[in-house]
Short mmCIF file of C-alpha atoms and ligand atoms in Angstrom, two decimals:
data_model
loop_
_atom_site.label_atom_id
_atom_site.label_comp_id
_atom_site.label_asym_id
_atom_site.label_seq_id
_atom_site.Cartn_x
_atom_site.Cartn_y
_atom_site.Cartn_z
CA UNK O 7 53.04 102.98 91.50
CA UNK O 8 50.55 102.67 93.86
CA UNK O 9 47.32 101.74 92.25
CA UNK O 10 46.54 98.10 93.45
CA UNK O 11 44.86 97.34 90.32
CA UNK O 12 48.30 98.84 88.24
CA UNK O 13 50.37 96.96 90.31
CA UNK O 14 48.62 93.02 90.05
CA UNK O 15 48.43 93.73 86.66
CA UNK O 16 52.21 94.55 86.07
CA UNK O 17 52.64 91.18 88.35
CA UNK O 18 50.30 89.68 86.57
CA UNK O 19 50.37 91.04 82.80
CA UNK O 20 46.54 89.84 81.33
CA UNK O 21 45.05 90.02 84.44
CA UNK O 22 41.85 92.09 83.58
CA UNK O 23 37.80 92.35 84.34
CA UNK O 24 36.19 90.29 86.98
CA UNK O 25 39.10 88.09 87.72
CA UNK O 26 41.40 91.60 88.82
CA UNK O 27 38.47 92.64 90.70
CA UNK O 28 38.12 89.84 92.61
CA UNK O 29 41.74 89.38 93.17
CA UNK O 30 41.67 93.34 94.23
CA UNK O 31 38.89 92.34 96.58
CA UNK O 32 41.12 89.60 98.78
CA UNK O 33 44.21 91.47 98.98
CA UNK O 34 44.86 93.50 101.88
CA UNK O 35 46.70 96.20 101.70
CA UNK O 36 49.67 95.80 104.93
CA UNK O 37 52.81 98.74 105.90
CA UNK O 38 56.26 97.35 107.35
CA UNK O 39 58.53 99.68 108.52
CA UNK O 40 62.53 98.66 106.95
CA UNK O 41 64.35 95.58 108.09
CA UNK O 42 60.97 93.70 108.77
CA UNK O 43 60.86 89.98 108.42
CA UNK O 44 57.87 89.23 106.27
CA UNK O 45 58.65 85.41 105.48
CA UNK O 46 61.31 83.18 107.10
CA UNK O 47 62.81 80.28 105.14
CA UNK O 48 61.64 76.97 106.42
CA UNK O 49 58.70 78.17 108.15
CA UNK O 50 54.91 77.37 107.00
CA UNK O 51 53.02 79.80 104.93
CA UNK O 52 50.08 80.31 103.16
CA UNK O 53 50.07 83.80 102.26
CA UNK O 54 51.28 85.31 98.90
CA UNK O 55 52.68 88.92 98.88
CA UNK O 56 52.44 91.83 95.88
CA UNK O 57 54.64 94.67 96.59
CA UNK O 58 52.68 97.47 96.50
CA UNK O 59 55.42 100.29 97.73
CA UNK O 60 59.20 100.17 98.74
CA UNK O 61 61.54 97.46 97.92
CA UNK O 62 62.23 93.79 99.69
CA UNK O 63 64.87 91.26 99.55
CA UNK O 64 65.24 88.22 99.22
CA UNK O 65 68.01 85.73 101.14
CA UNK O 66 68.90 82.25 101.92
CA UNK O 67 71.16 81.04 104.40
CA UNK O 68 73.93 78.82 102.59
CA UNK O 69 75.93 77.48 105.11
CA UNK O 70 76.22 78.42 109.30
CA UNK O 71 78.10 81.46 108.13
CA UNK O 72 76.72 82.76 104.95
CA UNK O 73 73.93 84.15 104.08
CA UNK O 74 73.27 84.85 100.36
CA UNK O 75 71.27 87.83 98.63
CA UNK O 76 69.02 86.07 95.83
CA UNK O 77 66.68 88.96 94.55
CA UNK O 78 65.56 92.48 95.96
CA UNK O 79 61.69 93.34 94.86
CA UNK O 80 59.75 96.51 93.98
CA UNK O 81 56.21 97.60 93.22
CA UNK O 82 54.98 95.29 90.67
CA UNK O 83 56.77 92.21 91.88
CA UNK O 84 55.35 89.00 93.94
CA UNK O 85 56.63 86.58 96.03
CA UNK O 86 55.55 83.69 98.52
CA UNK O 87 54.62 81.78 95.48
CA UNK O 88 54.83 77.95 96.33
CA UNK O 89 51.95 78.72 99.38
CA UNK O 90 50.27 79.28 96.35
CA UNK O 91 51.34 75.71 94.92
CA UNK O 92 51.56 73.38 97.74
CA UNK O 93 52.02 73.49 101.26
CA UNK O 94 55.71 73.88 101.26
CA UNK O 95 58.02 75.79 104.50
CA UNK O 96 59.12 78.95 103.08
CA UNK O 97 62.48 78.24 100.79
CA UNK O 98 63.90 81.82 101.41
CA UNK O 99 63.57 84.78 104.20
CA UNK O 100 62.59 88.29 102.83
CA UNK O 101 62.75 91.39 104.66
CA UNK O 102 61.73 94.82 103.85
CA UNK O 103 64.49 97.17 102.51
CA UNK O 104 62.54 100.10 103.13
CA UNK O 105 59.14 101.09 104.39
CA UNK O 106 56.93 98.92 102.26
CA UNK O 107 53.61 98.51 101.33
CA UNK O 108 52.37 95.00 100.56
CA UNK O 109 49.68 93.28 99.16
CA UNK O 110 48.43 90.06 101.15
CA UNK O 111 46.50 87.39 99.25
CA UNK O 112 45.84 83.96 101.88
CA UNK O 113 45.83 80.90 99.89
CA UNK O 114 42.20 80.20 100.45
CA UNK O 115 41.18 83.41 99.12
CA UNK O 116 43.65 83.00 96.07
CA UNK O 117 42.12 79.48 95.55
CA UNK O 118 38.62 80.58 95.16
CA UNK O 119 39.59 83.84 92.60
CA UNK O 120 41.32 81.23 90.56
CA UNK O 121 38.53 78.53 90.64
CA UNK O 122 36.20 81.65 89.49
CA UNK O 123 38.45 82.80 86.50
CA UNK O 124 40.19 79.85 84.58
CA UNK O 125 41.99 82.32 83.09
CA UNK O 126 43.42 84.58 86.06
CA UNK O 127 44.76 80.71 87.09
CA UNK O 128 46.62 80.65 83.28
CA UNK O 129 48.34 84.01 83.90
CA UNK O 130 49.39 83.43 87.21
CA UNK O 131 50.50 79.81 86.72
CA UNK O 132 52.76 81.19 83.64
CA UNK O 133 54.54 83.88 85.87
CA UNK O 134 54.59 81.27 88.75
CA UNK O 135 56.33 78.97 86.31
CA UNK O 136 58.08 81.61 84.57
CA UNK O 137 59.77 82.05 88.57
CA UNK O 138 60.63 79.01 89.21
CA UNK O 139 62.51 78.48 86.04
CA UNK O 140 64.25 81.38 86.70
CA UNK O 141 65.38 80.36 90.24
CA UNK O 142 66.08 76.76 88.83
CA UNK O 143 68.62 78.09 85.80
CA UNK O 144 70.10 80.57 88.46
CA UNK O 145 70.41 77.27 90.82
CA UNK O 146 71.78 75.63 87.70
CA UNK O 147 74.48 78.06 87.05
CA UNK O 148 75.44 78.36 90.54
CA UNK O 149 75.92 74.71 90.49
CA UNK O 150 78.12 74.56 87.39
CA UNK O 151 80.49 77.38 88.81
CA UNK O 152 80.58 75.69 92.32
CA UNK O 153 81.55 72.69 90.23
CA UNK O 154 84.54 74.05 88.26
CA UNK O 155 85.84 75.86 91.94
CA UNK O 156 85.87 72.81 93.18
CA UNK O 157 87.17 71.09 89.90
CA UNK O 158 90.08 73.82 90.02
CA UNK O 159 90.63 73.11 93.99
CA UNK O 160 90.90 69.47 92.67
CA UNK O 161 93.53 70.18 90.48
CA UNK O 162 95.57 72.37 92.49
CA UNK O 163 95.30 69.67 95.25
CA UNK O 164 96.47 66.77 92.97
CA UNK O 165 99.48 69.25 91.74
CA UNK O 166 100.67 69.46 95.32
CA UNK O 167 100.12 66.30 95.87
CA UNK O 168 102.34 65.07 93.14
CA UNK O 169 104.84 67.67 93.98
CA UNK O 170 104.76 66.56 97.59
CA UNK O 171 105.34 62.81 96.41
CA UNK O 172 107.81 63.80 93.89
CA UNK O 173 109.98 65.64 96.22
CA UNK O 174 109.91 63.02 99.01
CA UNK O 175 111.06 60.23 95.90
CA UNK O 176 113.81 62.71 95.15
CA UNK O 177 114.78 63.70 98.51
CA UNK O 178 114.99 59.87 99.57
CA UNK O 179 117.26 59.29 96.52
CA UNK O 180 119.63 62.63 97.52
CA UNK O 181 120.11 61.13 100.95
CA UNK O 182 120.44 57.48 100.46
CA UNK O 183 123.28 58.14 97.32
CA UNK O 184 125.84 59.56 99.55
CA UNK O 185 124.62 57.50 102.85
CA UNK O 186 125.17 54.25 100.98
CA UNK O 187 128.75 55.62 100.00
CA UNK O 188 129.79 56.72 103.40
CA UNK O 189 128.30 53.54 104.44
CA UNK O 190 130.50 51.10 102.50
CA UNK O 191 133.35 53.33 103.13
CA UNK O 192 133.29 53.15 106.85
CA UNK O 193 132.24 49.37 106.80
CA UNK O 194 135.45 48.77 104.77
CA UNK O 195 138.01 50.52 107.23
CA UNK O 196 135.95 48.99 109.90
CA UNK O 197 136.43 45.39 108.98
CA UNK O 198 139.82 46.32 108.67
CA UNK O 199 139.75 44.95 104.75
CA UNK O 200 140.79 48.53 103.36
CA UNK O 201 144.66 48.48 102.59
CA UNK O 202 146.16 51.15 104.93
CA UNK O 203 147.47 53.43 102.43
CA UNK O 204 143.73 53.89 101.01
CA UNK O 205 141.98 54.27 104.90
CA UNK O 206 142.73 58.05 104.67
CA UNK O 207 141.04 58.48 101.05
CA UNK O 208 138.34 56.34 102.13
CA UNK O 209 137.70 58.36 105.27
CA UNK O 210 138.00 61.35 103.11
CA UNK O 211 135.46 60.09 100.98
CA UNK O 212 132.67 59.26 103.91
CA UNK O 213 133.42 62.48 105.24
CA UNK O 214 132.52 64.26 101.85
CA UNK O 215 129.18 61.81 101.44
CA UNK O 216 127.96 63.64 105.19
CA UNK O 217 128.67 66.57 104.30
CA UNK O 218 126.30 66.17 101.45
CA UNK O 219 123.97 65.27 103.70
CA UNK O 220 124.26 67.41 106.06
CA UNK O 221 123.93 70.50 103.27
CA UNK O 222 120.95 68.83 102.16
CA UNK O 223 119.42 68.92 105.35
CA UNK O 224 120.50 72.70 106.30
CA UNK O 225 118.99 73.29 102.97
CA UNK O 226 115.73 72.36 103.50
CA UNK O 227 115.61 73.47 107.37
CA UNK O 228 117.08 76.98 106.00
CA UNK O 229 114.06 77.45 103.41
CA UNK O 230 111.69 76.54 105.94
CA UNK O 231 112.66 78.67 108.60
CA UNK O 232 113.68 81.65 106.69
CA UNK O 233 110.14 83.49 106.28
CA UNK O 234 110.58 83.94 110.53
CA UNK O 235 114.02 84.57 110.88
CA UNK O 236 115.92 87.90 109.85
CA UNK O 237 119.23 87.95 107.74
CA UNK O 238 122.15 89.72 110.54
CA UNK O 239 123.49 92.32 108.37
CA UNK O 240 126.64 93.73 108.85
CA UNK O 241 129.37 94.93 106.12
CA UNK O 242 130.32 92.27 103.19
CA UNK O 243 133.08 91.77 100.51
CA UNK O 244 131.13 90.05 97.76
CA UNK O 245 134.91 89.32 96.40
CA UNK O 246 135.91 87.15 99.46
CA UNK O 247 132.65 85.38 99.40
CA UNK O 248 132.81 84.50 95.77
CA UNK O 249 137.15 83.44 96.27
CA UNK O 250 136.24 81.39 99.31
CA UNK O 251 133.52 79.67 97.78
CA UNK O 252 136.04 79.01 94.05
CA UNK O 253 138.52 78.23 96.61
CA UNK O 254 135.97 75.29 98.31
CA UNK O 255 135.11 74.46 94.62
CA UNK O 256 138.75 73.73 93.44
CA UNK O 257 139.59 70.43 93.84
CA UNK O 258 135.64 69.78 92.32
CA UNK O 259 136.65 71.83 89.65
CA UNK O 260 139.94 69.72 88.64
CA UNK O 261 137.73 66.67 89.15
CA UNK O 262 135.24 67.77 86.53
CA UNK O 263 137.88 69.57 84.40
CA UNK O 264 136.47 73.02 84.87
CA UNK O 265 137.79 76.26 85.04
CA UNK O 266 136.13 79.21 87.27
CA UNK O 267 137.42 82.41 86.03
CA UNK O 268 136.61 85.46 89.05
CA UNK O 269 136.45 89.28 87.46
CA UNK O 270 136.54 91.97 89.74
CA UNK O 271 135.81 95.26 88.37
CA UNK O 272 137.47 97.97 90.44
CA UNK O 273 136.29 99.90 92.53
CA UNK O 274 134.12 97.73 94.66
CA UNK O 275 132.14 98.60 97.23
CA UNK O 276 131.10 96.61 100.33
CA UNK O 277 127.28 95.95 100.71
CA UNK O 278 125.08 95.47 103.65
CA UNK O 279 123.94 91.60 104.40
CA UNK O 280 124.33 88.73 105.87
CA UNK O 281 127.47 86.66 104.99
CA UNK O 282 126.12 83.31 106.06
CA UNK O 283 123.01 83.71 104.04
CA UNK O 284 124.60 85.27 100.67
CA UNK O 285 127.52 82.34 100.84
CA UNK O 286 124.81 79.86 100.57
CA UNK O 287 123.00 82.10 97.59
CA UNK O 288 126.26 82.04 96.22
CA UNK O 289 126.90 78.32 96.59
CA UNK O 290 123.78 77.44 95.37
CA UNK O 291 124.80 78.75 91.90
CA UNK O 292 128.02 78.15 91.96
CA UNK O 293 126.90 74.65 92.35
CA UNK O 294 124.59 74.33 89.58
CA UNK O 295 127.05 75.79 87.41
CA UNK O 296 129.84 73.01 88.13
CA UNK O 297 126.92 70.35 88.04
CA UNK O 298 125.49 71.46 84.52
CA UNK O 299 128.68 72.25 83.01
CA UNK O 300 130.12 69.89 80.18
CA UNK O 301 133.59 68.39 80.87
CA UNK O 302 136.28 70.90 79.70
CA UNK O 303 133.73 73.81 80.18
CA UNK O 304 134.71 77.47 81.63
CA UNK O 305 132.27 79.34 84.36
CA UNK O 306 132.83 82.87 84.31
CA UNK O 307 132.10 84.82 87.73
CA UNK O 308 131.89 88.78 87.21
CA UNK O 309 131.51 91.37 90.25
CA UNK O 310 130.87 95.17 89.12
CA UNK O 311 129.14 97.99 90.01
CA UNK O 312 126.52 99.33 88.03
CA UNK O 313 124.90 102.92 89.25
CA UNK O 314 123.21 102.06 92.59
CA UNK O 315 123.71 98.25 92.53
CA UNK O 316 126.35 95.24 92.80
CA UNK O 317 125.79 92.65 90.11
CA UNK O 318 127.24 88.85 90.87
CA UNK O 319 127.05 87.00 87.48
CA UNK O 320 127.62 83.72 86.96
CA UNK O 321 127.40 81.85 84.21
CA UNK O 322 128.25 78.88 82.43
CA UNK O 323 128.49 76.79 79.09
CA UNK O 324 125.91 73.91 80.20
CA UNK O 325 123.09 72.95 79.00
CA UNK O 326 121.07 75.91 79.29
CA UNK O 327 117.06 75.71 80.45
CA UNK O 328 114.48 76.03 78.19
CA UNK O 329 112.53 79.34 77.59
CA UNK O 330 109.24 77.63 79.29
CA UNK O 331 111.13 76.29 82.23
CA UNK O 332 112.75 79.67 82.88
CA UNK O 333 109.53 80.63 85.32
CA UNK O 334 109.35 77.42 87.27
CA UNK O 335 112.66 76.92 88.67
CA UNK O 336 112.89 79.31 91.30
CA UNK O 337 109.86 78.09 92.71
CA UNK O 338 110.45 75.33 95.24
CA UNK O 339 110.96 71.90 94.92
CA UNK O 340 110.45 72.57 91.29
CA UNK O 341 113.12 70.25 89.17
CA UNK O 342 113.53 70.24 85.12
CA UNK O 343 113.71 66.46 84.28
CA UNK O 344 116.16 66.09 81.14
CA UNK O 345 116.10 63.42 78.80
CA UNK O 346 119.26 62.09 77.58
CA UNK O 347 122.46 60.44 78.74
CA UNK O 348 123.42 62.43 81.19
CA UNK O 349 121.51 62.51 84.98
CA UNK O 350 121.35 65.74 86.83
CA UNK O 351 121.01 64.68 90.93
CA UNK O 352 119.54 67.95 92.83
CA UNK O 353 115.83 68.21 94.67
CA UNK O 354 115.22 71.77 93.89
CA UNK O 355 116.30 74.13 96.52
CA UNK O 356 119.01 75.67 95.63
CA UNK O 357 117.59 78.40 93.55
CA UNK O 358 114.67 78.64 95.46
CA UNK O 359 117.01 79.79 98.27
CA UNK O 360 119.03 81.71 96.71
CA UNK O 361 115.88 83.74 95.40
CA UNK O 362 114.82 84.61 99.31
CA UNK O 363 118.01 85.29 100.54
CA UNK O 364 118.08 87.78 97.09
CA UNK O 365 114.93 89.23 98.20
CA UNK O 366 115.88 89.81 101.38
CA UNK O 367 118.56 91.87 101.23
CA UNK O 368 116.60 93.54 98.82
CA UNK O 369 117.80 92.91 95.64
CA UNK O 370 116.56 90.81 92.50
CA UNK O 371 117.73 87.39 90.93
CA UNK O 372 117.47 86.51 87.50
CA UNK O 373 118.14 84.37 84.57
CA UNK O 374 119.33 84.50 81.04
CA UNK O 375 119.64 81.00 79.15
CA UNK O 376 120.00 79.55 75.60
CA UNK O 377 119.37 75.78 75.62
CA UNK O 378 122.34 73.68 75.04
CA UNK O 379 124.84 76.78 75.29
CA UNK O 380 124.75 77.88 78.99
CA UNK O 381 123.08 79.99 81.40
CA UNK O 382 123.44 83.36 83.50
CA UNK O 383 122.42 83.66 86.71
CA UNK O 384 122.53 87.66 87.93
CA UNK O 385 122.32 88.82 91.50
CA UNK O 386 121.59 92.65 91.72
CA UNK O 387 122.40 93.82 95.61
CA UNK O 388 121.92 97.40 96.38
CA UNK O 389 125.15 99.12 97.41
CA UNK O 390 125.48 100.58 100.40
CA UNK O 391 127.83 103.72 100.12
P1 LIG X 22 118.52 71.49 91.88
O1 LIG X 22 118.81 70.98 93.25
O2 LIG X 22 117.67 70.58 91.07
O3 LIG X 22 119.71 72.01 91.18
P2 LIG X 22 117.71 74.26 91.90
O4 LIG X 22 116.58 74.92 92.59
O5 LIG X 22 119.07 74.75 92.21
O6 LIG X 22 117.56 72.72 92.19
O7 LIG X 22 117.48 74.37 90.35
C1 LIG X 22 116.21 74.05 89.81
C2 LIG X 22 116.34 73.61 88.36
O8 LIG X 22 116.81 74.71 87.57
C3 LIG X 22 117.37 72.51 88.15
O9 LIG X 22 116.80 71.24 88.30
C4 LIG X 22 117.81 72.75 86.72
O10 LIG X 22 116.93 72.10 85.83
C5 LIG X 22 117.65 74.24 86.52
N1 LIG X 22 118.96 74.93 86.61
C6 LIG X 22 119.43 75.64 87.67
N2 LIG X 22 120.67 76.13 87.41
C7 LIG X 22 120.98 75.74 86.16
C8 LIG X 22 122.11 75.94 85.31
N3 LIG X 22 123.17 76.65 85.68
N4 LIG X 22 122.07 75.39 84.07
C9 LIG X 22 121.00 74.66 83.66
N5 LIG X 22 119.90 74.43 84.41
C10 LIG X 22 119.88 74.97 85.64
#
């Protein structure tokens, strides 16, 4: 299309008779070679543009970095419509695409055309307005997503935020319990009030409350650091991790009346991995299934090989985790609070640990529960023979 008259018409659909001709008769007809700048945003203007030929686009810069494609143009299509208006600054740069050809009306000249032909001012006011409706709904919409990003952002924030201040409340609480115990303890024997025959126990007893703490602690360092440190693999016994750690567990185990029943199915096969790390997998569910065991209850720990893997199961007659929990509680931090009687202490590492030192020995970790009847935890380990 490159019949001025065909082309301020399809701008301008009406336009006809003396008020094209005399709109024909101020436009001048202008080439650009590609990546011209015809208008820059926030600079004065008072000419209005038809493309004739080729194709422009239009941008706006949004921020120091980014600059945002609004529209691209072809024949038929206007723009530099507010010098038409008012005297605004530009409110967006276009550039030629391609070599264009352009129409050029100057404000002046558009001013007098219109004051000639009410009716040329009718058409062009309606696509004028027609624009900037356009450009405000767009602006609109923009908006409204650019709200709910930020409303999402918000939320996501706020989560953290309460998980941050959640796990600091329940991290204070883990520490001071067995602090305040080892505490009293030591202030006891200190003073000298504790009979003598009950300074050992009560050493015995401060000693146990540190090494809470101190577990706690390597915990949370552990987690933290182990994205940039490597697991030292070397060749393992899963069986004499899993009867050192019962063995630690015994005395625990008579305390809660437990019983932790080890099956080894034969033959067994060492694996490749890092002792230190899976011991503290290993604890980590051990642990959860003495603390959500019932008195009385039995946790059964199984060892086989099946094809190309290990699998460590352990499982227990507790109190199970819901179906919707099962997701959230290898992610970190991440606690289920139960109602009831009965007070579970714990900040929400252990699996979480477990689950990397899993992954990185490249294996899987996962869970199989029925509220109030128990829960499986399986390890699957690739063996290495
Ligand atoms: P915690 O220190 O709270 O035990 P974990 O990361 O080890 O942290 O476990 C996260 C949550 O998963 C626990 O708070 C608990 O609700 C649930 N959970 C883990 N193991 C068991 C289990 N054997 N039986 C029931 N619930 C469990």
């Amino acid at each position: 299309m490159d019949n001025i008259a065909d082309v301020l018409q399809k701008a301008f659909p009406g336009l006809e008779g003396d008020g094209l001709d005399d709109l024909m008769a101020v436009a001048h007809k202008r080439f650009y070679p590609p990546d011209t700048v015809i208008v820059h945003e926030e600079e004065a203007g008072h000419t209005f543009f038809v493309v004739l030929k080729g194709q422009v686009e239009v941008s706006k810069q949004i921020d120091g970095q980014t600059r945002r494609v609004l529209q691209r143009h072809g024949p038929g299509e206007f723009f530099g419509e507010m010098a038409l208006i008012e005297e605004l600054p530009r409110v967006a740069t276009v550039q030629t695409l391609t070599p264009s050809t352009l129409l050029e009306i100057h404000k002046d000249d558009f001013d007098t055309a219109l004051a000639r032909h009410p009716t040329l001012a009718l058409t062009v006011m309606r696509k004028v307005t027609q624009r900037l409706r356009w450009a405000d709904q767009t602006a609109i919409a923009e908006l409204r997503q650019q709200n709910e990003k930020l409303a999402r952002a918000y939320h996501k924030l706020a989560e953290q935020e309460r998980l941050r201040s959640e796990f600091l409340t329940t991290i204070a609480h883990e520490l001071r319990t067995p602090l305040t115990a080892a505490d009293g303890y030591l202030s006891l024997i200190a003073s000298g009030k504790l009979p003598a025959d009950q300074v050992q126990e009560g050493v015995g007893r401060a000693a146990r409350s540190v090494k809470r703490v101190v577990k706690l602690v390597n915990d949370i360092l552990f987690l933290q650091e182990m994205d940039l440190i490597l697991p030292e693999f070397q060749p393992v016994s899963l069986r004499e991790l899993i009867s050192q750690a019962v063995a630690d567990r015994s005395q625990q185990a008579i305390d809660a009346n437990l019983s932790l029943r080890v099956q080894v199915e034969e033959p067994l096969p060492e694996i490749r991995g890092d002792p230190e790390w899976l011991r503290r997998a290993i604890d980590a569910l051990l642990d959860n299934a003495i603390k959500f065991s019932p008195n009385g209850g039995e946790i059964s720990i199984r060892i086989a090989r099946r094809s190309e893997q290990i699998r460590l199961s352990i499982s227990d007659q507790g109190v199970g985790i819901p179906t919707d929990q099962m997701d959230r509680v290898f992610a970190r931090f991440q606690r289920i609070e139960r109602a009831g009687p009965h007070l579970f202490g714990g900040v929400g590492l252990g699996l979480p640990v477990a689950r990397q030192v899993v992954e990185q020995h490249g294996g899987t970790i996962e869970v199989h529960s029925v509220e109030g009847q128990g829960s499986t935890f399986v390890l699957s380990l690739p063996a290495t023979d």
